[in-house]
Amino acid sequence: MVGALDDLRVIDASGPIGHYAGRLLADLGADVIKVEPPQGDPARAYPPFLPDVDAPEHGLQFLLLNANKRGVTIDVADDQGRDLFLRLLATSDVLLESWRPQEAAALRLTHDDVTAANESIIHASVTGWGLTGPRAQWAYADIVGVAMSGVMTLAGLPEGPPEQLPDLQGYHCASIDAAAGVMAAILHRDASGEGQLVEVSMQEALSMAQETAMQGADILGEDRVRGGSALGTFRMPGLGLYECADGYVFLMAAGLAGSGFPGFLELMDESGEAGDLTEEPYATFINESMNRGLLAAMAQDPDAMQELTKTLNHIDEIVQAFVRAHPKQYIYERSQEHRVLAGMVSTAQDISASPQLAARDWWNEIDDRGRGKTLRYPGPPWQLEGTPATLRRPAPLLGEHNEELFVELGLAPGEIGALARAGVV
Amino acid sequence: MVEQSSNGAPRPLDGLKVLDLTWFGAGPIGTRALANLGADVVRVETEKRPDGLRIGGPRPVGSTSLNLSGYYNNFNSEKRSITIDLTTERGHELGIDLVKWADVFASNMTNRAVQQIGMTWEQVSAANPGIIGIYQPMQGLTGPHSEYIGFGAILSTVCGVNSMTGFEGNEPRGSGTNYPDYVVNPIHLAIGVMAAVRHKRRTGEGQLIDMSQLESSVAALAGPIFALDNGGGDFRRAGNRVSFAAPHGAYQVEGDDRWLVLGCLTEEHWRSFTDVSGHAEWAEDERFATLDARKQHEDALDALVGEWAAGQDGRQAMERLQAADVPAGLVQSASEVLADEHMADRGYFAYLDHAEAGRRAYDGPGFRLSKTPHDLRGPAPLLGEHTFEICTDLLELSEDEIADLVAEQVLF
């Protein structure tokens, strides 16, 4: 079995905003060639680092996102380097890059220049703001996209600052959209022979991640704010974050799906930890009244409200005591076995040790000979039965495939040596 | 420059037939991308158990109609909707007829629900051997947690979003949204489907795509896990800081809860920032002379940047910093994003007329194609809006047959 893109060559000249796009295409089988400046991609210097390995080969973020790619160094700002780059483009199906418009113009590598070198190429541009509009030339960083897209205003505690998304999600969302755009363009090119420009703005790629905020502003004229709670004046037992013996779980034992709070009560009762909740008046209250609509209606009556709050607090205290007495994995797995909506707040260690991911044989180990290490990589986003995504090679050492690629392009050994001495490659 | 081709231009997935049994966010946004690329996406829904997003909001105050949820409508533009009760025998037969019609079958229900409605991969591929089937339950089709249930809020905790967002010591509340539902999982889905479509067009073969939302999410959040597994140390939450840049964060500016974000990724950015902020002396301070030094003295650095920011008008500061090529932005609210002049100039949001909801904003495409546009040519469907036409055109039922099925509550 072979990958869905195993006949395609992708030139990945992108910076960190596009790395994950190149990685996705590589995982699907494409021959992705990472083109870096002679001093290396900036992400090579991003901590944390692989122990006992020196710069520029130790940046773990770079290794993660550039596995499965071959690597060459070309100074595209140099005339000879540019010529070499254009020769490489002529042998390729896709170009992925992240130059702002003024940078592409200065390099003489605009879409027109690219298509002059290869008429049918698919040219994917991934930048902070896209190629048009009043801010097309603006500088970007991941956090800038997250903030300007409306996503960051939703994260954080009311008393603290808005919070960024973890692990460069602005870049990665832009990359995921770029990879999707390239896939669509490949299907069109397969059918027609015609290439085209794929354009991604990080700000736009993230906008969908505002969840309901955009529609709330459009329909109701109201802006969602961070730390907002839809629960009103009382805490609904079994709904929200609970502290465990060793961390947190998130429970939605509230009737949206699964067995709801009655299922959770059954779980507590099995180990004799349900207190008096299986007795009256709680048993009937839990089975008949404890959903948000009914409670909201009851809360309209101030006298009933006081009694209601007392009852809910009592139930919640028992839930809290139960959860606090157990590790998060226990609460998560036992709840799910009772069909209660529950998730544990997994740390990196928990995910690394996940029995589910292990059982599905999701992780890949790869022998990174150039760095003298065996590395453990996460698997792909999908298991494609007919055209599997595969991890075939470690991230390239800086310039690792210069000779191999340049010989393929027809350069003589003497020419390659001269380019290297001139600092072009 | 990228100008989307005019309405009516051919699109890359024209002719692709998608039977869409996904619901909520992670599936429907992915199949929406396919629809906006030209695919004919038919969503099978029921009135008995409608998509939870049809019940939710935002929606006009006091409304209850299943057609008025902005949450649902934004994620389903340009699809068709047929209401069939697949749990009835005749309904299941119609479902299988639609499987035979389709090139792609998509579901993000639990494995148990898929079995209950008789749409497992064995059943679907038996009915249509060349079909592509993408199944996107929370944790995949196999393994000890494959029957686990969840929405994006559950998945966010399990996949690490909560433990990785925010400041050390605070409750792990996460991103304030069901983050993986909106880009990561749906657009990964669209990529996987298009990979399989390519293979099908080349060979005629369909295939099963077993897509675990957990795996898909972790794949995109893997930095801290990859580092942990390979000797890079344990992850610690760092609020708005990153390992490779400083200053980097959100700084409160003048006004009511207004925040400027700043990411000085290079020494040039840092020096330009000190110029624009009128604090050239910071660039000379040995505590801030290199990235390593700034990371070491980041509390002091952030305190100084914060003091400077407190006296700034956020928008003006952003513009002055950007004029000096420093990555800076504002924490925008949704209404600011809707009115954002740059996005408006690029025509990002689509305003589509919907029979009940009226003219409403829809998120535009996350990527643009210069020759075969990815665009939104119609609003979300009303519940069951296309039942009759699909029964007539695709299932070739007569009007009498349709009427009988409605009476039997197989169709709605």
CSV table of C-alpha atoms in Angstrom, one decimal, chain B residues 5-410:
chain,number,residue,atom,x,y,z
B,5,SER,CA,-13.4,33.3,-9.2
B,6,SER,CA,-16.9,34.6,-9.8
B,7,ASN,CA,-19.9,32.7,-8.5
B,8,GLY,CA,-20.7,29.8,-10.7
B,9,ALA,CA,-17.1,28.9,-11.6
B,10,PRO,CA,-16.2,25.2,-11.4
B,11,ARG,CA,-15.0,24.0,-8.1
B,12,PRO,CA,-12.6,21.1,-7.3
B,13,LEU,CA,-15.1,18.8,-5.7
B,14,ASP,CA,-17.9,19.3,-8.2
B,15,GLY,CA,-19.7,16.1,-8.7
B,16,LEU,CA,-18.6,14.5,-5.4
B,17,LYS,CA,-21.5,13.0,-3.5
B,18,VAL,CA,-21.3,13.0,0.3
B,19,LEU,CA,-23.7,11.3,2.6
B,20,ASP,CA,-23.3,13.3,5.9
B,21,LEU,CA,-24.3,11.6,9.1
B,22,THR,CA,-22.1,13.9,11.2
B,23,TRP,CA,-23.5,16.3,13.8
B,24,PHE,CA,-22.4,19.0,16.3
B,25,GLY,CA,-19.1,20.6,15.3
B,26,ALA,CA,-16.1,18.4,14.4
B,27,GLY,CA,-17.9,16.6,11.6
B,28,PRO,CA,-20.2,19.2,10.0
B,29,ILE,CA,-17.5,21.9,9.7
B,30,GLY,CA,-15.4,19.4,7.8
B,31,THR,CA,-18.2,18.4,5.4
B,32,ARG,CA,-19.1,22.0,5.1
B,33,ALA,CA,-15.6,22.6,3.6
B,34,LEU,CA,-16.4,19.8,1.1
B,35,ALA,CA,-19.7,21.5,0.2
B,36,ASN,CA,-18.0,24.8,-0.2
B,37,LEU,CA,-15.5,23.1,-2.6
B,38,GLY,CA,-18.4,21.9,-4.7
B,39,ALA,CA,-19.5,18.6,-3.3
B,40,ASP,CA,-23.2,17.7,-3.0
B,41,VAL,CA,-23.4,17.1,0.8
B,42,VAL,CA,-26.7,15.6,2.0
B,43,ARG,CA,-27.2,15.7,5.7
B,44,VAL,CA,-29.4,13.1,7.2
B,45,GLU,CA,-31.2,14.5,10.3
B,46,THR,CA,-34.2,13.6,12.4
B,47,GLU,CA,-36.8,15.7,14.3
B,48,LYS,CA,-36.8,13.1,17.0
B,49,ARG,CA,-33.1,13.7,17.9
B,50,PRO,CA,-32.0,16.8,16.1
B,51,ASP,CA,-28.4,18.0,16.0
B,52,GLY,CA,-27.8,19.6,19.4
B,53,LEU,CA,-26.5,22.7,17.7
B,54,ARG,CA,-30.0,23.3,16.1
B,55,ILE,CA,-31.4,23.4,19.6
B,56,GLY,CA,-28.7,25.7,21.0
B,57,GLY,CA,-27.8,29.2,20.1
B,58,PRO,CA,-27.0,32.0,19.6
B,59,ARG,CA,-30.5,32.5,18.2
B,60,PRO,CA,-33.0,35.4,18.3
B,61,VAL,CA,-34.3,36.1,21.8
B,62,GLY,CA,-37.3,33.9,22.6
B,63,SER,CA,-37.1,31.8,19.5
B,64,THR,CA,-37.2,28.0,19.6
B,65,SER,CA,-37.2,27.1,15.9
B,66,LEU,CA,-34.6,24.5,14.9
B,67,ASN,CA,-33.8,26.6,11.9
B,68,LEU,CA,-32.7,29.7,13.8
B,69,SER,CA,-29.5,28.6,15.6
B,70,GLY,CA,-26.5,30.6,14.4
B,71,TYR,CA,-24.3,27.8,15.8
B,72,TYR,CA,-25.8,25.2,13.5
B,73,ASN,CA,-26.3,27.5,10.5
B,74,ASN,CA,-22.7,28.7,10.4
B,75,PHE,CA,-21.4,25.1,10.2
B,76,ASN,CA,-23.7,23.8,7.5
B,77,SER,CA,-23.8,26.3,4.7
B,78,GLU,CA,-24.7,24.9,1.3
B,79,LYS,CA,-25.7,21.5,2.4
B,80,ARG,CA,-28.9,19.7,1.7
B,81,SER,CA,-31.0,18.3,4.6
B,82,ILE,CA,-33.2,15.2,4.5
B,83,THR,CA,-35.1,14.0,7.6
B,84,ILE,CA,-35.3,10.2,7.8
B,85,ASP,CA,-35.7,8.1,10.9
B,86,LEU,CA,-33.0,5.6,10.2
B,87,THR,CA,-34.1,3.5,13.2
B,88,THR,CA,-37.1,2.3,11.3
B,89,GLU,CA,-36.8,-0.6,8.8
B,90,ARG,CA,-37.9,1.4,5.8
B,91,GLY,CA,-35.9,4.4,6.9
B,92,HIS,CA,-32.8,2.1,7.1
B,93,GLU,CA,-33.5,0.9,3.6
B,94,LEU,CA,-33.6,4.5,2.4
B,95,GLY,CA,-30.4,5.2,4.2
B,96,ILE,CA,-28.7,2.3,2.4
B,97,ASP,CA,-30.1,3.6,-0.9
B,98,LEU,CA,-28.3,6.9,-0.1
B,99,VAL,CA,-25.1,4.9,0.7
B,100,LYS,CA,-25.3,3.4,-2.7
B,101,TRP,CA,-25.7,6.9,-4.2
B,102,ALA,CA,-22.8,8.4,-2.3
B,103,ASP,CA,-19.0,8.5,-3.0
B,104,VAL,CA,-18.3,9.4,0.6
B,105,PHE,CA,-20.0,8.4,3.9
B,106,ALA,CA,-19.2,10.5,6.9
B,107,SER,CA,-20.2,9.9,10.6
B,108,ASN,CA,-18.9,11.2,13.9
B,109,MET,CA,-21.4,9.4,16.1
B,110,THR,CA,-20.4,6.9,18.8
B,111,ASN,CA,-19.7,3.4,17.6
B,112,ARG,CA,-22.7,2.3,19.5
B,113,ALA,CA,-25.0,4.7,17.7
B,114,VAL,CA,-23.5,3.7,14.3
B,115,GLN,CA,-24.4,0.0,15.1
B,116,GLN,CA,-27.9,1.0,16.3
B,117,ILE,CA,-28.7,2.6,12.9
B,118,GLY,CA,-27.0,-0.1,10.9
B,119,MET,CA,-24.3,2.0,9.3
B,120,THR,CA,-21.1,0.2,10.3
B,121,TRP,CA,-18.3,0.1,7.8
B,122,GLU,CA,-19.1,-3.5,7.1
B,123,GLN,CA,-22.7,-2.6,6.3
B,124,VAL,CA,-21.8,0.6,4.3
B,125,SER,CA,-19.1,-1.0,2.3
B,126,ALA,CA,-21.2,-4.1,1.6
B,127,ALA,CA,-23.9,-1.8,0.1
B,128,ASN,CA,-21.4,0.2,-1.9
B,129,PRO,CA,-18.0,-1.5,-2.3
B,130,GLY,CA,-16.3,1.6,-3.8
B,131,ILE,CA,-17.3,4.0,-1.1
B,132,ILE,CA,-15.1,6.1,1.1
B,133,GLY,CA,-16.2,5.8,4.7
B,134,ILE,CA,-14.9,8.3,7.3
B,135,TYR,CA,-15.8,7.5,10.9
B,136,GLN,CA,-14.8,10.1,13.4
B,137,PRO,CA,-15.9,8.9,16.9
B,138,MET,CA,-14.1,10.6,19.8
B,139,GLN,CA,-11.5,7.9,20.2
B,140,GLY,CA,-11.5,5.8,17.0
B,141,LEU,CA,-13.1,2.5,16.0
B,142,THR,CA,-10.9,0.2,18.1
B,143,GLY,CA,-9.2,0.1,21.5
B,144,PRO,CA,-10.4,0.0,25.2
B,145,HIS,CA,-11.9,3.6,25.0
B,146,SER,CA,-13.6,3.3,21.7
B,147,GLU,CA,-17.0,3.3,23.3
B,148,TYR,CA,-16.3,6.5,25.3
B,149,ILE,CA,-18.8,9.3,24.8
B,150,GLY,CA,-18.0,13.0,24.6
B,151,PHE,CA,-18.5,16.4,23.1
B,152,GLY,CA,-15.7,18.9,22.3
B,153,ALA,CA,-15.7,20.0,26.0
B,154,ILE,CA,-14.8,16.4,27.0
B,155,LEU,CA,-12.3,16.0,24.2
B,156,SER,CA,-10.6,19.3,25.0
B,157,THR,CA,-9.7,18.0,28.5
B,158,VAL,CA,-8.6,14.5,27.3
B,159,CYS,CA,-6.4,15.7,24.5
B,160,GLY,CA,-4.4,18.2,26.6
B,161,VAL,CA,-5.9,21.6,25.7
B,162,ASN,CA,-6.9,22.3,29.3
B,163,SER,CA,-3.6,21.2,30.9
B,164,MET,CA,-1.6,23.3,28.4
B,165,THR,CA,-3.6,26.5,28.4
B,166,GLY,CA,-3.2,29.3,30.9
B,167,PHE,CA,-1.0,30.0,33.9
B,168,GLU,CA,0.6,27.6,36.2
B,169,GLY,CA,-1.4,27.3,39.4
B,170,ASN,CA,-4.7,28.3,37.9
B,171,GLU,CA,-7.6,25.8,37.4
B,172,PRO,CA,-7.1,24.1,34.0
B,173,ARG,CA,-10.2,25.8,32.4
B,174,GLY,CA,-8.9,25.5,28.8
B,175,SER,CA,-9.5,27.7,25.9
B,176,GLY,CA,-13.0,28.8,26.8
B,177,THR,CA,-14.3,26.9,23.8
B,178,ASN,CA,-14.4,23.3,22.6
B,179,TYR,CA,-11.3,24.2,20.6
B,180,PRO,CA,-10.5,21.0,18.6
B,181,ASP,CA,-14.1,21.0,17.2
B,182,TYR,CA,-13.7,24.0,15.0
B,183,VAL,CA,-10.5,23.7,12.8
B,184,VAL,CA,-8.3,20.9,13.9
B,185,ASN,CA,-10.7,18.0,13.7
B,186,PRO,CA,-13.0,19.1,10.9
B,187,ILE,CA,-10.3,20.3,8.5
B,188,HIS,CA,-8.2,17.2,9.2
B,189,LEU,CA,-11.3,15.3,8.2
B,190,ALA,CA,-11.6,17.2,4.9
B,191,ILE,CA,-7.9,16.5,4.2
B,192,GLY,CA,-8.3,12.8,4.9
B,193,VAL,CA,-11.4,12.6,2.7
B,194,MET,CA,-9.7,14.4,-0.2
B,195,ALA,CA,-6.7,12.0,0.1
B,196,ALA,CA,-9.1,9.1,-0.3
B,197,VAL,CA,-11.0,10.8,-3.1
B,198,ARG,CA,-7.7,11.1,-5.0
B,199,HIS,CA,-7.0,7.4,-4.5
B,200,LYS,CA,-10.6,6.6,-5.6
B,201,ARG,CA,-10.2,8.7,-8.7
B,202,ARG,CA,-7.0,7.0,-9.6
B,203,THR,CA,-8.0,3.4,-8.8
B,204,GLY,CA,-11.7,3.2,-8.3
B,205,GLU,CA,-11.1,1.9,-4.8
B,206,GLY,CA,-12.8,3.3,-1.7
B,207,GLN,CA,-11.5,2.9,1.7
B,208,LEU,CA,-12.1,3.2,5.4
B,209,ILE,CA,-10.8,6.2,7.3
B,210,ASP,CA,-10.7,5.5,11.0
B,211,MET,CA,-10.4,9.0,12.4
B,212,SER,CA,-10.1,9.3,16.2
B,213,GLN,CA,-10.8,12.8,17.3
B,214,LEU,CA,-8.3,12.3,20.1
B,215,GLU,CA,-5.5,11.3,17.8
B,216,SER,CA,-6.3,14.1,15.4
B,217,SER,CA,-6.2,16.6,18.2
B,218,VAL,CA,-3.1,15.3,19.8
B,219,ALA,CA,-1.3,15.3,16.4
B,220,ALA,CA,-1.8,19.1,16.3
B,221,LEU,CA,-1.0,19.7,20.0
B,222,ALA,CA,2.0,17.4,20.1
B,223,GLY,CA,4.8,19.8,20.9
B,224,PRO,CA,4.8,19.3,24.7
B,225,ILE,CA,4.3,15.6,24.4
B,226,PHE,CA,7.0,15.1,21.8
B,227,ALA,CA,9.4,17.1,24.0
B,228,LEU,CA,8.5,15.1,27.1
B,229,ASP,CA,9.0,11.7,25.3
B,230,ASN,CA,12.3,12.7,23.8
B,231,GLY,CA,14.2,14.2,26.7
B,232,GLY,CA,13.1,17.8,26.4
B,233,GLY,CA,11.6,17.9,29.9
B,234,ASP,CA,8.2,18.2,31.3
B,235,PHE,CA,5.8,20.9,30.1
B,236,ARG,CA,4.9,23.8,32.4
B,237,ARG,CA,2.1,26.2,31.6
B,238,ALA,CA,3.5,29.6,30.9
B,239,GLY,CA,0.5,31.8,30.3
B,240,ASN,CA,1.2,33.9,27.2
B,241,ARG,CA,4.9,33.3,27.1
B,242,VAL,CA,6.7,31.0,24.6
B,243,SER,CA,10.1,29.4,24.9
B,244,PHE,CA,11.6,31.1,21.9
B,245,ALA,CA,10.7,34.8,22.2
B,246,ALA,CA,10.5,37.7,24.7
B,247,PRO,CA,8.7,40.0,25.3
B,248,HIS,CA,5.8,37.8,24.3
B,249,GLY,CA,2.3,38.2,25.8
B,250,ALA,CA,-0.8,40.3,26.3
B,251,TYR,CA,-0.4,43.7,28.0
B,252,GLN,CA,-3.3,45.7,29.3
B,253,VAL,CA,-3.7,49.1,27.6
B,254,GLU,CA,-6.0,52.0,28.1
B,255,GLY,CA,-9.8,51.4,28.1
B,256,ASP,CA,-12.1,48.8,29.5
B,257,ASP,CA,-10.4,45.4,29.5
B,258,ARG,CA,-8.3,46.2,26.4
B,259,TRP,CA,-5.2,44.2,25.6
B,260,LEU,CA,-2.3,44.6,23.2
B,261,VAL,CA,-0.4,41.4,22.2
B,262,LEU,CA,3.2,41.5,21.3
B,263,GLY,CA,5.5,38.8,20.0
B,264,CYS,CA,9.1,39.9,19.6
B,265,LEU,CA,10.4,36.9,17.6
B,266,THR,CA,13.7,38.4,16.6
B,267,GLU,CA,16.4,40.8,18.0
B,268,GLU,CA,15.2,43.2,15.3
B,269,HIS,CA,11.7,43.0,16.6
B,270,TRP,CA,12.9,43.7,20.1
B,271,ARG,CA,15.1,46.7,19.2
B,272,SER,CA,12.3,48.2,17.1
B,273,PHE,CA,9.9,47.7,20.0
B,274,THR,CA,12.2,49.6,22.3
B,275,ASP,CA,12.4,52.4,19.7
B,276,VAL,CA,8.7,52.7,19.2
B,277,SER,CA,8.0,52.5,22.9
B,278,GLY,CA,10.4,55.3,23.6
B,279,HIS,CA,12.6,53.1,25.8
B,280,ALA,CA,15.8,52.7,23.7
B,281,GLU,CA,17.6,52.3,27.1
B,282,TRP,CA,16.0,48.8,27.5
B,283,ALA,CA,17.9,47.7,24.4
B,284,GLU,CA,21.1,48.7,26.2
B,285,ASP,CA,20.2,47.0,29.5
B,286,GLU,CA,22.3,43.9,29.9
B,287,ARG,CA,19.3,42.0,31.5
B,288,PHE,CA,17.7,42.3,28.1
B,289,ALA,CA,20.7,42.1,25.8
B,290,THR,CA,20.0,38.7,24.3
B,291,LEU,CA,17.0,36.4,24.1
B,292,ASP,CA,18.5,34.2,26.8
B,293,ALA,CA,18.9,37.2,29.1
B,294,ARG,CA,15.4,38.4,28.4
B,295,LYS,CA,14.0,34.9,29.2
B,296,GLN,CA,16.0,34.9,32.4
B,297,HIS,CA,14.6,38.3,33.4
B,298,GLU,CA,11.2,37.9,31.9
B,299,ASP,CA,9.2,39.0,35.0
B,300,ALA,CA,11.1,42.3,35.1
B,301,LEU,CA,10.8,42.7,31.3
B,302,ASP,CA,7.1,42.0,31.3
B,303,ALA,CA,6.6,44.5,34.2
B,304,LEU,CA,8.3,47.2,32.2
B,305,VAL,CA,6.4,46.5,29.0
B,306,GLY,CA,3.2,46.3,31.1
B,307,GLU,CA,3.9,49.7,32.6
B,308,TRP,CA,4.5,51.2,29.2
B,309,ALA,CA,1.4,49.6,27.7
B,310,ALA,CA,-0.9,50.8,30.5
B,311,GLY,CA,-0.6,54.3,29.2
B,312,GLN,CA,-1.1,53.4,25.5
B,313,ASP,CA,-4.1,53.5,23.3
B,314,GLY,CA,-4.1,49.9,22.0
B,315,ARG,CA,-5.0,50.5,18.4
B,316,GLN,CA,-2.5,53.3,18.0
B,317,ALA,CA,0.2,51.3,19.7
B,318,MET,CA,-0.5,48.3,17.4
B,319,GLU,CA,-0.3,50.5,14.3
B,320,ARG,CA,2.9,52.2,15.4
B,321,LEU,CA,4.5,48.9,16.2
B,322,GLN,CA,3.4,47.4,13.0
B,323,ALA,CA,4.7,50.4,11.1
B,324,ALA,CA,8.1,49.4,12.6
B,325,ASP,CA,7.5,45.8,11.5
B,326,VAL,CA,6.9,44.5,15.1
B,327,PRO,CA,4.4,41.6,15.4
B,328,ALA,CA,1.6,43.3,17.4
B,329,GLY,CA,-2.1,43.0,17.6
B,330,LEU,CA,-5.2,43.6,19.7
B,331,VAL,CA,-7.3,41.1,21.6
B,332,GLN,CA,-10.4,41.6,19.4
B,333,SER,CA,-14.0,40.8,20.4
B,334,ALA,CA,-16.2,39.1,18.0
B,335,SER,CA,-18.0,42.3,17.0
B,336,GLU,CA,-14.6,43.8,16.2
B,337,VAL,CA,-13.7,40.8,14.1
B,338,LEU,CA,-17.0,41.2,12.2
B,339,ALA,CA,-16.1,44.8,11.6
B,340,ASP,CA,-12.4,44.2,11.0
B,341,GLU,CA,-11.4,46.4,8.1
B,342,HIS,CA,-8.7,44.0,6.9
B,343,MET,CA,-11.0,41.0,6.8
B,344,ALA,CA,-13.8,43.1,5.3
B,345,ASP,CA,-11.4,44.3,2.6
B,346,ARG,CA,-10.6,40.7,1.8
B,347,GLY,CA,-14.3,39.8,1.9
B,348,TYR,CA,-13.8,37.1,4.5
B,349,PHE,CA,-17.3,36.9,6.1
B,350,ALA,CA,-20.1,35.8,3.8
B,351,TYR,CA,-23.6,37.2,4.3
B,352,LEU,CA,-26.2,34.7,3.1
B,353,ASP,CA,-29.9,34.9,3.0
B,354,HIS,CA,-31.7,32.1,4.9
B,355,ALA,CA,-35.4,31.6,4.6
B,356,GLU,CA,-36.0,31.9,8.4
B,357,ALA,CA,-32.9,33.5,9.8
B,358,GLY,CA,-32.6,36.2,7.2
B,359,ARG,CA,-29.3,37.7,6.2
B,360,ARG,CA,-26.6,36.4,8.5
B,361,ALA,CA,-22.9,36.3,8.7
B,362,TYR,CA,-21.1,33.0,8.0
B,363,ASP,CA,-17.4,32.3,8.4
B,364,GLY,CA,-15.7,32.4,5.1
B,365,PRO,CA,-13.4,29.7,3.8
B,366,GLY,CA,-10.2,29.1,5.8
B,367,PHE,CA,-8.3,28.9,2.5
B,368,ARG,CA,-8.7,30.4,-0.9
B,369,LEU,CA,-8.1,29.0,-4.4
B,370,SER,CA,-7.4,31.3,-7.3
B,371,LYS,CA,-8.9,29.2,-10.1
B,372,THR,CA,-11.5,26.9,-8.5
B,373,PRO,CA,-12.9,28.8,-5.7
B,374,HIS,CA,-13.7,27.6,-2.2
B,375,ASP,CA,-16.8,29.7,-1.5
B,376,LEU,CA,-20.2,29.7,0.2
B,377,ARG,CA,-23.0,29.7,-2.4
B,378,GLY,CA,-25.9,29.0,-0.1
B,379,PRO,CA,-27.0,29.2,3.5
B,380,ALA,CA,-27.6,26.3,5.9
B,381,PRO,CA,-30.6,24.1,5.1
B,382,LEU,CA,-33.8,24.2,7.0
B,383,LEU,CA,-34.4,20.9,8.8
B,384,GLY,CA,-35.7,18.5,6.1
B,385,GLU,CA,-35.7,21.3,3.5
B,386,HIS,CA,-34.6,18.9,0.8
B,387,THR,CA,-36.4,15.7,1.8
B,388,PHE,CA,-38.9,15.8,-1.1
B,389,GLU,CA,-36.3,16.7,-3.8
B,390,ILE,CA,-33.9,14.0,-2.5
B,391,CYS,CA,-36.6,11.4,-2.4
B,392,THR,CA,-37.7,12.3,-5.9
B,393,ASP,CA,-34.3,12.8,-7.6
B,394,LEU,CA,-31.9,10.6,-5.7
B,395,LEU,CA,-34.2,7.9,-4.3
B,396,GLU,CA,-36.6,7.9,-7.2
B,397,LEU,CA,-39.7,7.6,-5.0
B,398,SER,CA,-43.1,8.6,-6.3
B,399,GLU,CA,-45.2,11.2,-4.6
B,400,ASP,CA,-47.5,8.5,-3.2
B,401,GLU,CA,-44.6,6.6,-1.8
B,402,ILE,CA,-43.3,9.7,-0.2
B,403,ALA,CA,-46.7,10.5,1.3
B,404,ASP,CA,-46.9,7.0,2.8
B,405,LEU,CA,-43.5,7.3,4.3
B,406,VAL,CA,-44.4,10.6,5.9
B,407,ALA,CA,-47.6,9.1,7.3
B,408,GLU,CA,-45.5,6.2,8.7
B,409,GLN,CA,-43.1,8.8,10.2
B,410,VAL,CA,-40.2,7.4,8.3
